[in-house]
Coordinates of C-alpha atoms in Angstrom, one line a residue:
Chain A
X1 CA 35.5 3.0 18.5
X2 CA 31.8 1.0 16.7
X3 CA 32.6 -1.2 14.4
X4 CA 33.9 -0.9 11.6
X5 CA 30.8 -2.1 9.7
X6 CA 28.1 0.2 11.8
X7 CA 30.0 3.5 10.4
X8 CA 28.2 6.3 8.2
X9 CA 30.5 7.5 5.3
X10 CA 31.4 10.4 6.7
X11 CA 32.8 8.8 10.0
X12 CA 34.6 6.0 8.2
X13 CA 35.9 8.6 5.6
X14 CA 37.0 10.6 8.7
X15 CA 39.0 7.5 9.7
X16 CA 40.3 6.8 6.5
X17 CA 41.7 10.4 6.1
X18 CA 43.1 10.1 9.2
X19 CA 45.1 6.9 8.7
X20 CA 43.3 5.4 11.8
X21 CA 41.9 2.8 9.7
X22 CA 42.9 1.3 6.6
X23 CA 40.8 1.0 3.4
X24 CA 41.3 -3.1 3.4
X25 CA 40.4 -3.2 7.1
X26 CA 37.4 -1.2 6.1
X27 CA 36.4 -3.4 3.1
X28 CA 37.0 -6.7 4.9
X29 CA 34.8 -5.5 7.5
X30 CA 32.3 -5.4 4.8
X31 CA 32.5 -8.5 3.3
X32 CA 32.6 -10.2 6.6
X33 CA 29.8 -8.5 7.6
X34 CA 27.7 -9.4 4.5
X35 CA 29.2 -13.4 5.3
X36 CA 27.2 -12.8 8.5
X37 CA 24.2 -11.5 7.4
X38 CA 23.6 -12.7 3.7
X39 CA 22.4 -15.8 5.2
X40 CA 19.3 -13.1 6.9
X41 CA 18.5 -11.0 4.4
X42 CA 19.4 -12.0 1.1
X43 CA 20.5 -8.7 -0.1
X44 CA 23.3 -9.6 -3.0
X45 CA 23.5 -11.8 -6.3
X46 CA 27.3 -11.1 -6.3
X47 CA 30.2 -10.0 -3.9
X48 CA 33.4 -8.8 -5.9
X49 CA 35.9 -9.6 -2.6
X50 CA 38.7 -9.9 -5.3
X51 CA 38.8 -7.0 -7.1
X52 CA 37.7 -5.1 -4.3
X53 CA 40.4 -6.3 -1.7
X54 CA 42.8 -5.6 -4.7
X55 CA 41.7 -2.1 -5.2
X56 CA 41.6 -1.3 -1.4
X57 CA 45.4 -2.9 -0.8
X58 CA 46.3 -0.3 -4.2
X59 CA 44.3 2.5 -2.4
X60 CA 46.5 1.9 0.9
X61 CA 49.6 2.0 -0.6
X62 CA 49.2 5.1 -2.6
X63 CA 48.0 6.8 0.3
X64 CA 44.7 9.0 1.4
X65 CA 43.3 11.5 -1.5
X66 CA 41.1 13.7 0.0
X67 CA 39.5 15.5 -2.9
X68 CA 38.1 11.9 -4.1
X69 CA 34.8 12.5 -2.0
X70 CA 34.5 8.7 -1.4
X71 CA 37.7 7.4 -0.9
X72 CA 38.1 4.2 0.2
X73 CA 34.2 3.5 0.6
X74 CA 32.7 0.3 0.1
X75 CA 29.3 0.7 -1.4
X76 CA 26.9 -1.6 -3.0
X77 CA 25.4 -1.3 -6.6
X78 CA 21.6 -2.6 -7.7
X79 CA 22.7 -5.3 -10.4
X80 CA 21.4 -2.6 -12.7
X81 CA 23.8 -1.1 -12.8
X82 CA 26.9 -2.4 -16.3
X83 CA 30.1 -2.9 -14.7
X84 CA 32.7 -5.0 -16.6
X85 CA 33.6 -8.0 -16.0
X86 CA 30.9 -8.9 -13.6
X87 CA 27.6 -10.2 -14.1
X88 CA 24.9 -7.5 -14.7
X89 CA 21.5 -9.4 -14.5
X90 CA 19.1 -7.2 -13.6
X91 CA 17.4 -9.8 -11.6
X92 CA 16.7 -11.7 -14.9
X93 CA 16.9 -15.2 -16.2
X94 CA 17.1 -13.0 -19.4
X95 CA 20.4 -11.6 -18.2
X96 CA 21.9 -14.9 -15.9
X97 CA 25.4 -15.1 -17.8
X98 CA 25.8 -11.0 -19.2
X99 CA 28.6 -9.7 -18.7
X100 CA 28.7 -6.2 -20.0
X101 CA 31.6 -4.5 -21.9
X102 CA 31.0 -0.8 -20.7
X103 CA 30.6 0.7 -17.6
X104 CA 27.5 2.7 -16.5
X105 CA 28.6 6.4 -15.9
X106 CA 27.6 6.2 -12.4
X107 CA 29.8 3.4 -11.8
X108 CA 32.5 5.2 -13.4
X109 CA 32.0 8.5 -11.2
X110 CA 31.7 6.5 -8.1
X111 CA 34.7 4.9 -9.4
X112 CA 36.9 8.1 -10.3
X113 CA 35.5 9.6 -6.5
X114 CA 37.6 6.5 -4.9
X115 CA 34.4 4.3 -4.4
X116 CA 34.8 0.5 -4.6
X117 CA 32.1 -1.7 -5.4
X118 CA 31.8 -4.6 -3.2
X119 CA 29.0 -6.3 -4.0
X120 CA 25.9 -6.3 -6.4
X121 CA 22.5 -6.3 -5.0
X122 CA 19.1 -7.7 -5.2
X123 CA 16.1 -6.3 -7.2
X124 CA 12.5 -7.6 -8.9
X125 CA 12.8 -8.4 -12.6
X126 CA 14.1 -5.3 -14.7
X127 CA 13.5 -3.3 -11.6
X128 CA 10.0 -4.4 -11.9
X129 CA 8.1 -4.7 -8.5
X130 CA 7.7 -3.5 -4.9
X131 CA 8.9 -6.6 -2.9
X132 CA 12.2 -8.2 -4.7
X133 CA 9.8 -11.2 -4.7
X134 CA 9.6 -10.8 -8.2
X135 CA 13.9 -11.1 -8.5
X136 CA 13.8 -14.4 -10.6
X137 CA 16.7 -15.1 -8.1
X138 CA 15.5 -15.3 -4.2
X139 CA 13.6 -12.7 -2.3
X140 CA 15.5 -10.4 -0.4
X141 CA 14.1 -10.4 3.5
X142 CA 13.7 -7.1 5.4
X143 CA 16.4 -7.2 8.4
X144 CA 14.0 -5.5 10.9
X145 CA 11.4 -8.8 10.4
X146 CA 12.6 -11.4 8.1
X147 CA 9.2 -12.8 7.3
X148 CA 8.1 -9.6 5.6
X149 CA 9.3 -7.7 2.2
X150 CA 12.4 -5.2 2.5
X151 CA 10.5 -3.5 -0.3
X152 CA 11.7 -2.9 -4.1
X153 CA 12.6 -2.5 -6.6
X154 CA 16.0 -1.7 -4.8
X155 CA 15.1 -4.1 -1.7
X156 CA 18.5 -5.4 -1.7
X157 CA 20.6 -2.0 -1.4
X158 CA 18.0 -0.9 1.2
X159 CA 18.4 -4.5 3.4
X160 CA 21.6 -4.2 2.7
X161 CA 22.6 -0.8 3.9
X162 CA 20.1 -1.5 6.8
X163 CA 21.9 -4.7 7.7
X164 CA 25.3 -2.7 7.9
X165 CA 26.2 -4.8 4.4
X166 CA 28.1 -1.5 3.4
X167 CA 27.5 2.5 4.8
X168 CA 25.4 3.2 1.1
X169 CA 24.7 1.8 -1.8
X170 CA 23.4 2.7 -5.5
X171 CA 19.5 2.2 -6.6
X172 CA 17.1 3.5 -9.3
X173 CA 13.7 4.2 -8.8
X174 CA 11.3 4.5 -11.3
X175 CA 8.5 4.8 -9.4
X176 CA 9.5 4.5 -5.7
X177 CA 12.2 1.7 -5.9
X178 CA 14.7 3.8 -4.1
X179 CA 12.1 5.6 -1.2
X180 CA 10.2 2.8 -0.9
X181 CA 12.5 -0.1 0.5
X182 CA 14.4 2.7 2.1
X183 CA 11.3 3.8 4.4
X184 CA 10.2 0.1 5.0
X185 CA 13.9 -0.6 5.8
X186 CA 15.2 2.7 8.1
X187 CA 17.2 4.2 5.5
X188 CA 18.1 7.3 3.6
X189 CA 16.7 7.1 0.0
X190 CA 17.1 9.8 -2.8
X191 CA 15.8 9.9 -5.8
X192 CA 17.6 12.7 -7.9
X193 CA 15.8 15.0 -11.0
X194 CA 15.2 13.7 -13.7
X195 CA 18.3 14.6 -15.7
X196 CA 20.4 15.3 -13.0
X197 CA 21.9 11.7 -13.1
X198 CA 23.0 9.9 -15.9
X199 CA 21.1 6.5 -16.7
X200 CA 23.8 5.4 -19.3
X201 CA 25.0 2.2 -18.4
X202 CA 21.4 1.4 -16.7
X203 CA 19.5 -1.7 -17.5
X204 CA 16.4 0.5 -19.1
X205 CA 12.7 0.0 -17.5
X206 CA 10.9 3.4 -18.1
X207 CA 13.2 5.7 -19.6
X208 CA 11.5 9.2 -18.9
X209 CA 10.9 8.0 -15.6
X210 CA 14.1 6.2 -14.5
X211 CA 16.5 7.9 -12.2
X212 CA 19.1 6.1 -10.3
X213 CA 20.1 7.8 -6.6
X214 CA 21.8 6.8 -3.0
X215 CA 20.2 4.6 -0.4
X216 CA 22.4 5.7 3.1
X217 CA 21.8 6.0 6.6
X218 CA 22.4 9.0 6.9
X219 CA 20.9 12.0 4.9
X220 CA 24.8 13.4 4.2
X221 CA 25.7 10.5 3.0
X222 CA 23.2 10.3 0.7
X223 CA 24.3 14.1 -0.5
X224 CA 27.9 13.0 -0.9
X225 CA 27.1 9.8 -2.9
X226 CA 24.4 12.4 -5.2
X227 CA 27.1 14.8 -5.6
X228 CA 29.6 12.0 -7.0
X229 CA 27.1 10.9 -9.5
X230 CA 25.6 14.2 -10.8
X231 CA 26.6 16.1 -13.8
X232 CA 26.4 16.1 -17.4
X233 CA 27.5 12.9 -19.1
X234 CA 28.0 13.4 -23.3
X235 CA 26.5 9.3 -23.7
X236 CA 23.1 10.1 -22.1
X237 CA 21.2 13.0 -24.0
X238 CA 18.1 13.1 -21.1
X239 CA 21.1 14.3 -18.5
X240 CA 21.1 17.8 -17.4
X241 CA 24.1 20.4 -18.3
X242 CA 22.8 22.1 -15.4
X243 CA 26.1 22.9 -12.8
X244 CA 25.9 20.6 -10.0
X245 CA 25.6 22.8 -6.8
X246 CA 27.1 21.4 -3.4
X247 CA 25.6 18.3 -2.3
X248 CA 28.5 17.7 0.8
X249 CA 29.1 21.1 2.9
X250 CA 25.1 21.8 3.7
X251 CA 23.9 24.8 4.9
X252 CA 21.7 24.5 8.1
X253 CA 18.3 25.1 8.0
X254 CA 16.0 27.0 10.5
X255 CA 12.7 25.3 11.2
X256 CA 11.1 28.1 11.9
X257 CA 11.6 29.3 8.5
X258 CA 10.6 26.0 7.2
X259 CA 7.1 25.6 5.6
X260 CA 6.2 22.0 4.1
X261 CA 3.1 21.5 2.2
X262 CA 0.9 17.9 3.4
X263 CA -0.8 16.8 0.6
X264 CA -4.6 15.7 1.8
X265 CA -5.0 13.1 -1.1
X266 CA -2.2 11.4 0.8
X267 CA -2.7 12.7 4.7
X268 CA -6.4 12.2 4.8
X269 CA -6.3 8.5 3.7
X270 CA -6.7 5.3 5.4
X271 CA -3.7 4.2 7.4
X272 CA -2.5 0.9 9.2
X273 CA -2.5 2.2 12.7
X274 CA 0.9 1.2 13.2
X275 CA 1.9 3.8 10.3
X276 CA -0.6 6.7 11.4
X277 CA 1.0 6.7 14.9
X278 CA 4.3 6.6 13.6
X279 CA 3.3 9.8 11.1
X280 CA 1.2 11.7 13.9
X281 CA 4.1 11.9 16.3
X282 CA 6.6 12.7 13.7
X283 CA 3.9 15.6 12.7
X284 CA 3.9 16.5 16.3
X285 CA 7.8 16.5 16.5
X286 CA 8.0 19.3 13.3
X287 CA 5.2 21.4 14.6
X288 CA 7.1 21.1 18.2
X289 CA 10.7 22.0 16.6
X290 CA 9.1 25.0 14.6
X291 CA 8.3 23.7 11.1
X292 CA 4.9 25.1 9.9
X293 CA 2.7 22.4 8.3
X294 CA 0.2 23.2 5.8
X295 CA -2.2 21.6 3.6
X296 CA -1.2 21.6 -0.1
X297 CA -3.4 20.4 -2.9
X298 CA -1.8 18.1 -5.6
X299 CA -5.5 17.2 -7.3
X300 CA -4.8 14.8 -9.5
X301 CA -2.3 12.7 -7.7
X302 CA -5.1 10.1 -7.0
X303 CA -4.7 9.4 -10.9
X304 CA -1.3 8.9 -10.7
X305 CA -1.2 5.2 -10.4
X306 CA -2.9 4.4 -13.6
X307 CA -1.0 7.3 -15.7
X308 CA 2.8 5.8 -14.6
X309 CA 1.7 1.8 -15.3
X310 CA 0.2 3.3 -18.4
X311 CA 3.5 5.2 -19.5
X312 CA 6.0 3.2 -17.3
X313 CA 4.5 -0.2 -19.0
X314 CA 4.1 0.9 -22.6
X315 CA 8.4 2.1 -21.9
X316 CA 9.2 -1.4 -20.8
X317 CA 7.2 -3.2 -23.7
X318 CA 9.6 -1.1 -25.6
X319 CA 12.9 -1.1 -23.7
X320 CA 12.2 -4.9 -23.5
X321 CA 11.8 -5.1 -27.3
X322 CA 15.7 -5.7 -27.3
X323 CA 16.2 -9.1 -25.5
X324 CA 15.5 -11.6 -28.5
X325 CA 17.9 -14.3 -27.8
X326 CA 20.6 -13.0 -30.3
X327 CA 22.8 -11.0 -29.2
X328 CA 23.1 -11.5 -25.5
X329 CA 21.1 -12.8 -23.0
X330 CA 19.1 -16.1 -22.5
X331 CA 18.3 -18.2 -25.8
X332 CA 15.8 -21.2 -26.0
X333 CA 17.8 -22.9 -28.8
X334 CA 15.2 -25.4 -30.4
X335 CA 13.3 -23.5 -32.8
X336 CA 14.1 -23.7 -36.1
X337 CA 12.5 -20.0 -37.3
X338 CA 13.1 -16.6 -36.3
X339 CA 9.8 -15.2 -34.6
X340 CA 9.6 -18.5 -32.9
X341 CA 13.3 -18.2 -31.4
X342 CA 12.3 -14.9 -30.2
X343 CA 9.4 -16.0 -28.7
X344 CA 10.8 -18.5 -26.9
X345 CA 13.3 -17.2 -25.6
X346 CA 11.5 -14.2 -24.1
X347 CA 8.7 -16.3 -22.5
X348 CA 11.2 -18.7 -21.1
X349 CA 13.8 -15.7 -20.2
X350 CA 11.2 -13.7 -19.0
X351 CA 9.5 -13.4 -15.5
X352 CA 5.6 -13.4 -14.7
X353 CA 5.3 -9.3 -13.8
X354 CA 7.7 -8.4 -16.9
X355 CA 5.8 -10.2 -19.0
X356 CA 2.5 -8.9 -17.9
X357 CA 4.2 -5.3 -18.1
X358 CA 5.0 -6.3 -21.5
X359 CA 1.9 -7.3 -22.5
X360 CA 0.5 -3.6 -21.0
X361 CA 2.6 -1.6 -23.0
X362 CA 2.0 -3.4 -25.6
X363 CA -1.8 -2.2 -25.2
X364 CA -1.8 1.1 -24.8
X365 CA 0.7 1.1 -27.4
X366 CA -1.3 -0.4 -30.1
X367 CA -3.1 0.8 -32.7
X368 CA -6.7 2.0 -31.4
X369 CA -5.8 2.0 -27.7
X370 CA -3.1 4.7 -28.1
X371 CA -5.0 7.9 -27.5
X372 CA -7.2 6.5 -24.9
X373 CA -4.6 5.1 -22.7
X374 CA -0.9 6.2 -23.8
X375 CA -1.9 10.2 -25.0
X376 CA -4.3 10.2 -22.3
X377 CA -1.6 9.2 -19.3
X378 CA 0.7 11.4 -21.0
X379 CA -1.8 14.9 -21.0
X380 CA -2.8 13.9 -16.8
X381 CA 1.1 13.3 -17.1
X382 CA 1.7 17.0 -17.3
X383 CA -1.4 17.9 -15.1
X384 CA 0.5 16.1 -12.6
X385 CA 3.6 18.3 -13.5
X386 CA 1.5 21.1 -13.2
X387 CA 0.3 20.7 -9.8
X388 CA 3.4 20.3 -8.7
X389 CA 5.2 23.6 -9.8
X390 CA 1.6 24.6 -8.6
X391 CA 2.2 23.4 -4.7
X392 CA 6.2 24.7 -4.5
X393 CA 4.8 28.0 -5.1
X394 CA 2.8 27.4 -1.9
X395 CA 5.3 25.8 0.2
X396 CA 8.8 25.0 0.1
X397 CA 8.5 21.2 -0.1
X398 CA 5.9 18.5 0.0
X399 CA 6.0 16.1 2.9
X400 CA 4.3 13.0 1.7
X401 CA 3.6 9.5 3.3
X402 CA 6.0 6.7 1.3
X403 CA 3.5 4.1 2.3
X404 CA 0.1 3.5 4.2
X405 CA 0.9 0.0 5.3
X406 CA 3.5 -1.0 7.1
X407 CA 6.3 -3.9 4.9
X408 CA 4.1 -6.9 4.4
X409 CA 4.6 -10.4 4.6
X410 CA 5.9 -12.8 1.2
X411 CA 3.1 -13.6 -0.9
X412 CA 0.5 -10.9 0.3
X413 CA 0.2 -9.4 -2.8
X414 CA 1.8 -11.8 -5.4
X415 CA -1.7 -13.0 -6.7
X416 CA -3.2 -9.6 -6.4
X417 CA -1.4 -7.3 -9.1
X418 CA -3.6 -4.4 -9.2
X419 CA -4.1 -3.7 -6.0
X420 CA -0.2 -4.2 -5.5
X421 CA 0.4 -1.3 -7.9
X422 CA -2.0 1.1 -6.2
X423 CA 0.1 0.6 -3.2
X424 CA 2.8 2.5 -5.2
X425 CA 0.5 5.4 -5.2
X426 CA 2.5 7.7 -2.6
X427 CA 5.7 7.3 -4.8
X428 CA 5.1 7.5 -8.7
X429 CA 3.6 11.1 -8.8
X430 CA 6.9 12.3 -8.0
X431 CA 8.4 10.1 -11.2
X432 CA 6.1 11.4 -13.6
X433 CA 6.6 14.6 -12.6
X434 CA 10.6 14.6 -12.8
X435 CA 11.1 16.3 -9.2
X436 CA 13.3 14.5 -6.7
X437 CA 12.5 13.3 -3.6
X438 CA 14.3 12.1 -0.2
X439 CA 13.0 9.4 1.8
X440 CA 14.1 9.1 5.4
X441 CA 12.6 7.3 8.6
X442 CA 10.6 9.1 11.4
X443 CA 11.1 5.9 13.6
X444 CA 9.5 2.5 14.3
X445 CA 5.9 2.1 14.3
X446 CA 4.2 -0.3 17.2
X447 CA 4.9 -3.2 15.6
X448 CA 8.6 -2.8 15.5
X449 CA 9.0 -2.1 12.2
X450 CA 10.1 1.5 10.5
X451 CA 8.2 4.2 9.0
X452 CA 9.4 6.7 6.7
X453 CA 8.4 10.0 5.1
X454 CA 9.0 11.7 1.8
X455 CA 10.4 15.3 1.4
X456 CA 9.5 16.1 -2.4
X457 CA 11.5 18.9 -4.0
X458 CA 11.1 21.5 -6.9
X459 CA 13.3 19.9 -10.3
X460 CA 16.9 20.1 -10.1
X461 CA 16.7 21.7 -5.8
X462 CA 18.4 18.5 -4.5
X463 CA 20.3 20.7 -2.5
X464 CA 17.9 22.3 -0.9
X465 CA 16.1 19.0 0.1
X466 CA 19.1 17.7 1.0
X467 CA 19.4 20.8 3.7
X468 CA 15.7 20.3 4.9
X469 CA 16.8 16.4 5.1
X470 CA 19.1 17.1 7.9
X471 CA 17.3 19.1 9.8
X472 CA 14.5 16.6 9.6
X473 CA 16.9 14.0 10.6
X474 CA 18.0 15.6 13.8
X475 CA 14.5 16.4 14.9
X476 CA 13.2 12.8 14.3
X477 CA 14.4 10.0 16.9
X478 CA 17.4 7.8 15.2
X479 CA 16.7 4.7 14.5
X480 CA 18.4 1.6 16.6
X481 CA 20.3 -0.7 14.1
X482 CA 17.6 -3.9 12.6
X483 CA 17.6 -6.9 15.6
X484 CA 19.9 -9.1 13.5
X485 CA 22.2 -12.1 14.9
Chain B
X1 CA -13.4 -0.7 -21.6
X2 CA -11.7 -3.9 -20.3
X3 CA -10.0 -6.1 -22.4
X4 CA -10.8 -9.7 -23.2
X5 CA -8.9 -13.3 -23.5
X6 CA -8.6 -12.6 -27.2
X7 CA -7.3 -9.3 -26.6
X8 CA -4.4 -10.2 -24.5
X9 CA -3.4 -13.0 -26.8
X10 CA -3.2 -10.3 -29.7
X11 CA -1.3 -8.7 -27.4
X12 CA 1.4 -11.4 -26.7
X13 CA 1.7 -12.1 -30.2
X14 CA 3.0 -8.7 -31.1
X15 CA 5.1 -8.9 -28.3
X16 CA 6.5 -12.1 -29.1
X17 CA 5.3 -13.6 -26.1
X18 CA 3.5 -17.2 -25.3
X19 CA 2.1 -17.2 -22.7
X20 CA 1.1 -20.9 -22.2
X21 CA 5.1 -21.9 -23.1
X22 CA 5.9 -24.9 -21.8
X23 CA 2.2 -25.8 -20.4
X24 CA 0.5 -29.3 -20.6
X25 CA -3.1 -28.4 -22.8
X26 CA -4.7 -28.8 -19.3
X27 CA -2.4 -26.0 -17.2
X28 CA -2.1 -23.8 -20.2
X29 CA -6.1 -22.8 -20.6
X30 CA -6.1 -21.7 -16.9
X31 CA -3.2 -19.7 -16.8
X32 CA -4.2 -17.8 -20.0
X33 CA -7.6 -16.8 -18.5
X34 CA -5.8 -16.1 -15.0
X35 CA -3.6 -13.5 -17.3
X36 CA -6.6 -12.5 -19.1
X37 CA -8.2 -11.6 -16.1
X38 CA -5.4 -9.2 -14.1
X39 CA -4.8 -7.8 -17.1
X40 CA -8.6 -6.6 -17.7
X41 CA -8.9 -5.5 -14.0
X42 CA -5.7 -3.5 -14.4
X43 CA -7.0 -2.1 -17.6
X44 CA -10.4 -1.4 -16.3
X45 CA -8.8 0.1 -13.3
X46 CA -7.0 2.8 -15.8
X47 CA -10.1 3.7 -17.2
X48 CA -10.8 6.2 -14.1
X49 CA -8.4 8.5 -16.3
X50 CA -11.8 9.2 -17.9
X51 CA -12.7 11.4 -15.3
X52 CA -10.0 13.7 -16.3
X53 CA -10.8 16.5 -18.9
X54 CA -8.0 16.6 -21.0
X55 CA -9.1 18.7 -23.8
X56 CA -6.7 20.8 -25.2
X57 CA -4.0 19.4 -22.8
X58 CA -0.3 18.7 -24.5
X59 CA 0.9 15.4 -23.6
X60 CA 4.2 15.1 -21.9
X61 CA 6.6 12.3 -23.0
X62 CA 9.5 13.6 -20.6
X63 CA 9.5 16.0 -17.8
X64 CA 12.9 17.7 -18.4
X65 CA 11.5 21.2 -18.0
X66 CA 14.8 22.7 -20.2
X67 CA 15.3 21.0 -23.6
X68 CA 18.7 19.9 -23.9
X69 CA 21.0 21.2 -26.3
X70 CA 22.6 18.2 -28.6
X71 CA 27.0 18.0 -27.6
X72 CA 29.1 19.2 -30.3
X73 CA 29.1 17.3 -33.3
X74 CA 33.3 16.7 -32.9
X75 CA 35.3 14.3 -35.2
X76 CA 36.7 11.8 -32.7
X77 CA 39.8 8.6 -33.6
X78 CA 37.8 5.7 -34.4
X79 CA 37.4 3.9 -31.4
X80 CA 39.7 -0.2 -31.2
X81 CA 36.4 -2.0 -32.9
X82 CA 38.0 -5.1 -33.0
X83 CA 38.6 -6.2 -29.9
X84 CA 35.1 -4.1 -28.7
X85 CA 33.5 -5.9 -31.3
X86 CA 35.0 -9.2 -30.3
X87 CA 34.0 -8.5 -26.7
X88 CA 30.5 -7.9 -27.8
X89 CA 30.3 -10.7 -29.9
X90 CA 31.4 -12.7 -26.8
X91 CA 27.9 -12.5 -25.1
X92 CA 26.3 -13.7 -27.7
X93 CA 24.6 -17.1 -27.2
X94 CA 25.3 -18.6 -30.7
X95 CA 28.0 -16.8 -32.5
X96 CA 30.0 -17.7 -35.9
X97 CA 33.4 -15.8 -36.9
X98 CA 32.1 -11.9 -36.9
X99 CA 28.2 -13.0 -36.9
X100 CA 25.5 -13.3 -34.8
X101 CA 23.4 -16.4 -35.4
X102 CA 20.0 -16.6 -36.0
X103 CA 17.9 -19.7 -37.7
X104 CA 17.6 -19.8 -41.3
X105 CA 15.2 -16.4 -42.6
X106 CA 15.5 -16.7 -46.2

């Protein structure tokens, strides 16, 4: 039998239900794996050893509950999900000592499905970043090469899943924060349609863009977690009332009946040679399997980065206005007047990147600039959404690269924010359109680092997306485990 | 259109941020200059949106295709507010009895 920490969610579930493995053993294996790999990858901000083991023992006493689709399975949660009794920092000094009094709906749903949250994972502060370098606590390292970034902002979640700390994790994706770290760490990552999953109890960044979703090692496992967290929520009016299809029992797809659209706006661009070679190999494998590949244009995606950073920063500046040092979070105590208390608490409690986005957001929303930037970006957002609707009339799904370059060394872009923003060009359009996207590995590049692709589907089309993703997963070669000690 | 140092300082004041907080005067100026230069570069890049003709295009502020109906307005029993309020106050960096404490405003 493989090591317990090496099991996928589906494999572990089978053993749990047959009582060949106890929940406690599985949770202990996960905690032990965290202990061994954490000095190398730094994926976690907190572990929940006592709570997780107590829950596991209770479950073992009560016996298997097969109707719960995640019964007894250990998972991680990015540290933006409010979990009562556990610090929820959002990677910020501002929330260093914050302990929520309420639970994020997605965590309630995971708990009700039988999952056990064993750790909270690292991220860029308030999910603003693509590397975890903007975490106020520590950077997470890429399990494939510890000198490289794991991607972000859900970098802790991706690195932890790749390092076999947990078989699955929950992240959030505002502009690629699930899909890009999944690609950088060789995992599967799914950003659901906007409105598929409740945002209640998630520390807010860009409220019209944020969605929670799974990071796993297989597409089927991503579907299982998505099944558990989807559905309407009376606590989030942007959460859709549409019925949730079955994401667990997926139909198999015939490659000869699948047409993927390749936007030339991405595929014709410049790539790092190792990434290009891995992507070309993947396209050849798809063609050999009988999948039809055709060029489908998304003419406005080249404007995605500018549009996204205007809208996301505007929403961030509004959302982060709540951090004032009064009701919760960090307070700089020296000021004797109210405005000074706000200013001192925010300036000291918020990091450089969060402050930059607040400044940008304040600027694009301020009178005199509102129409030229904020309104203009919102208009282009509609055009980008229209491009997506049109593209799905020409192909079943869109196939896009995730990044034109491999995971980069630490510090490569921290002093060059504009370039770092521009690297998000292949992930942000999806959030603007509100559509679902699945990132999955196609193999390793010549540099030994994972390379991923994204499959984009029409709004609320996650079922088809997962079916197609399962097919692609079988066509691409499986990744080995990363070379950790 | 770029954004100059004055604009950045004005935005910081609106957003209740002190960009030079905790820095000695000789460090403060280069820091503000660096933030302003990066800000100006980013805003300058955003001007590429002017290439797109948006005349007559309605802005899209949420990607939801179907509007959500509000839930029924059904009365529910009042929650246990005292325990909840105490737990919420527990998170306040300074409190006094049932109140948050702020510097004197009047």
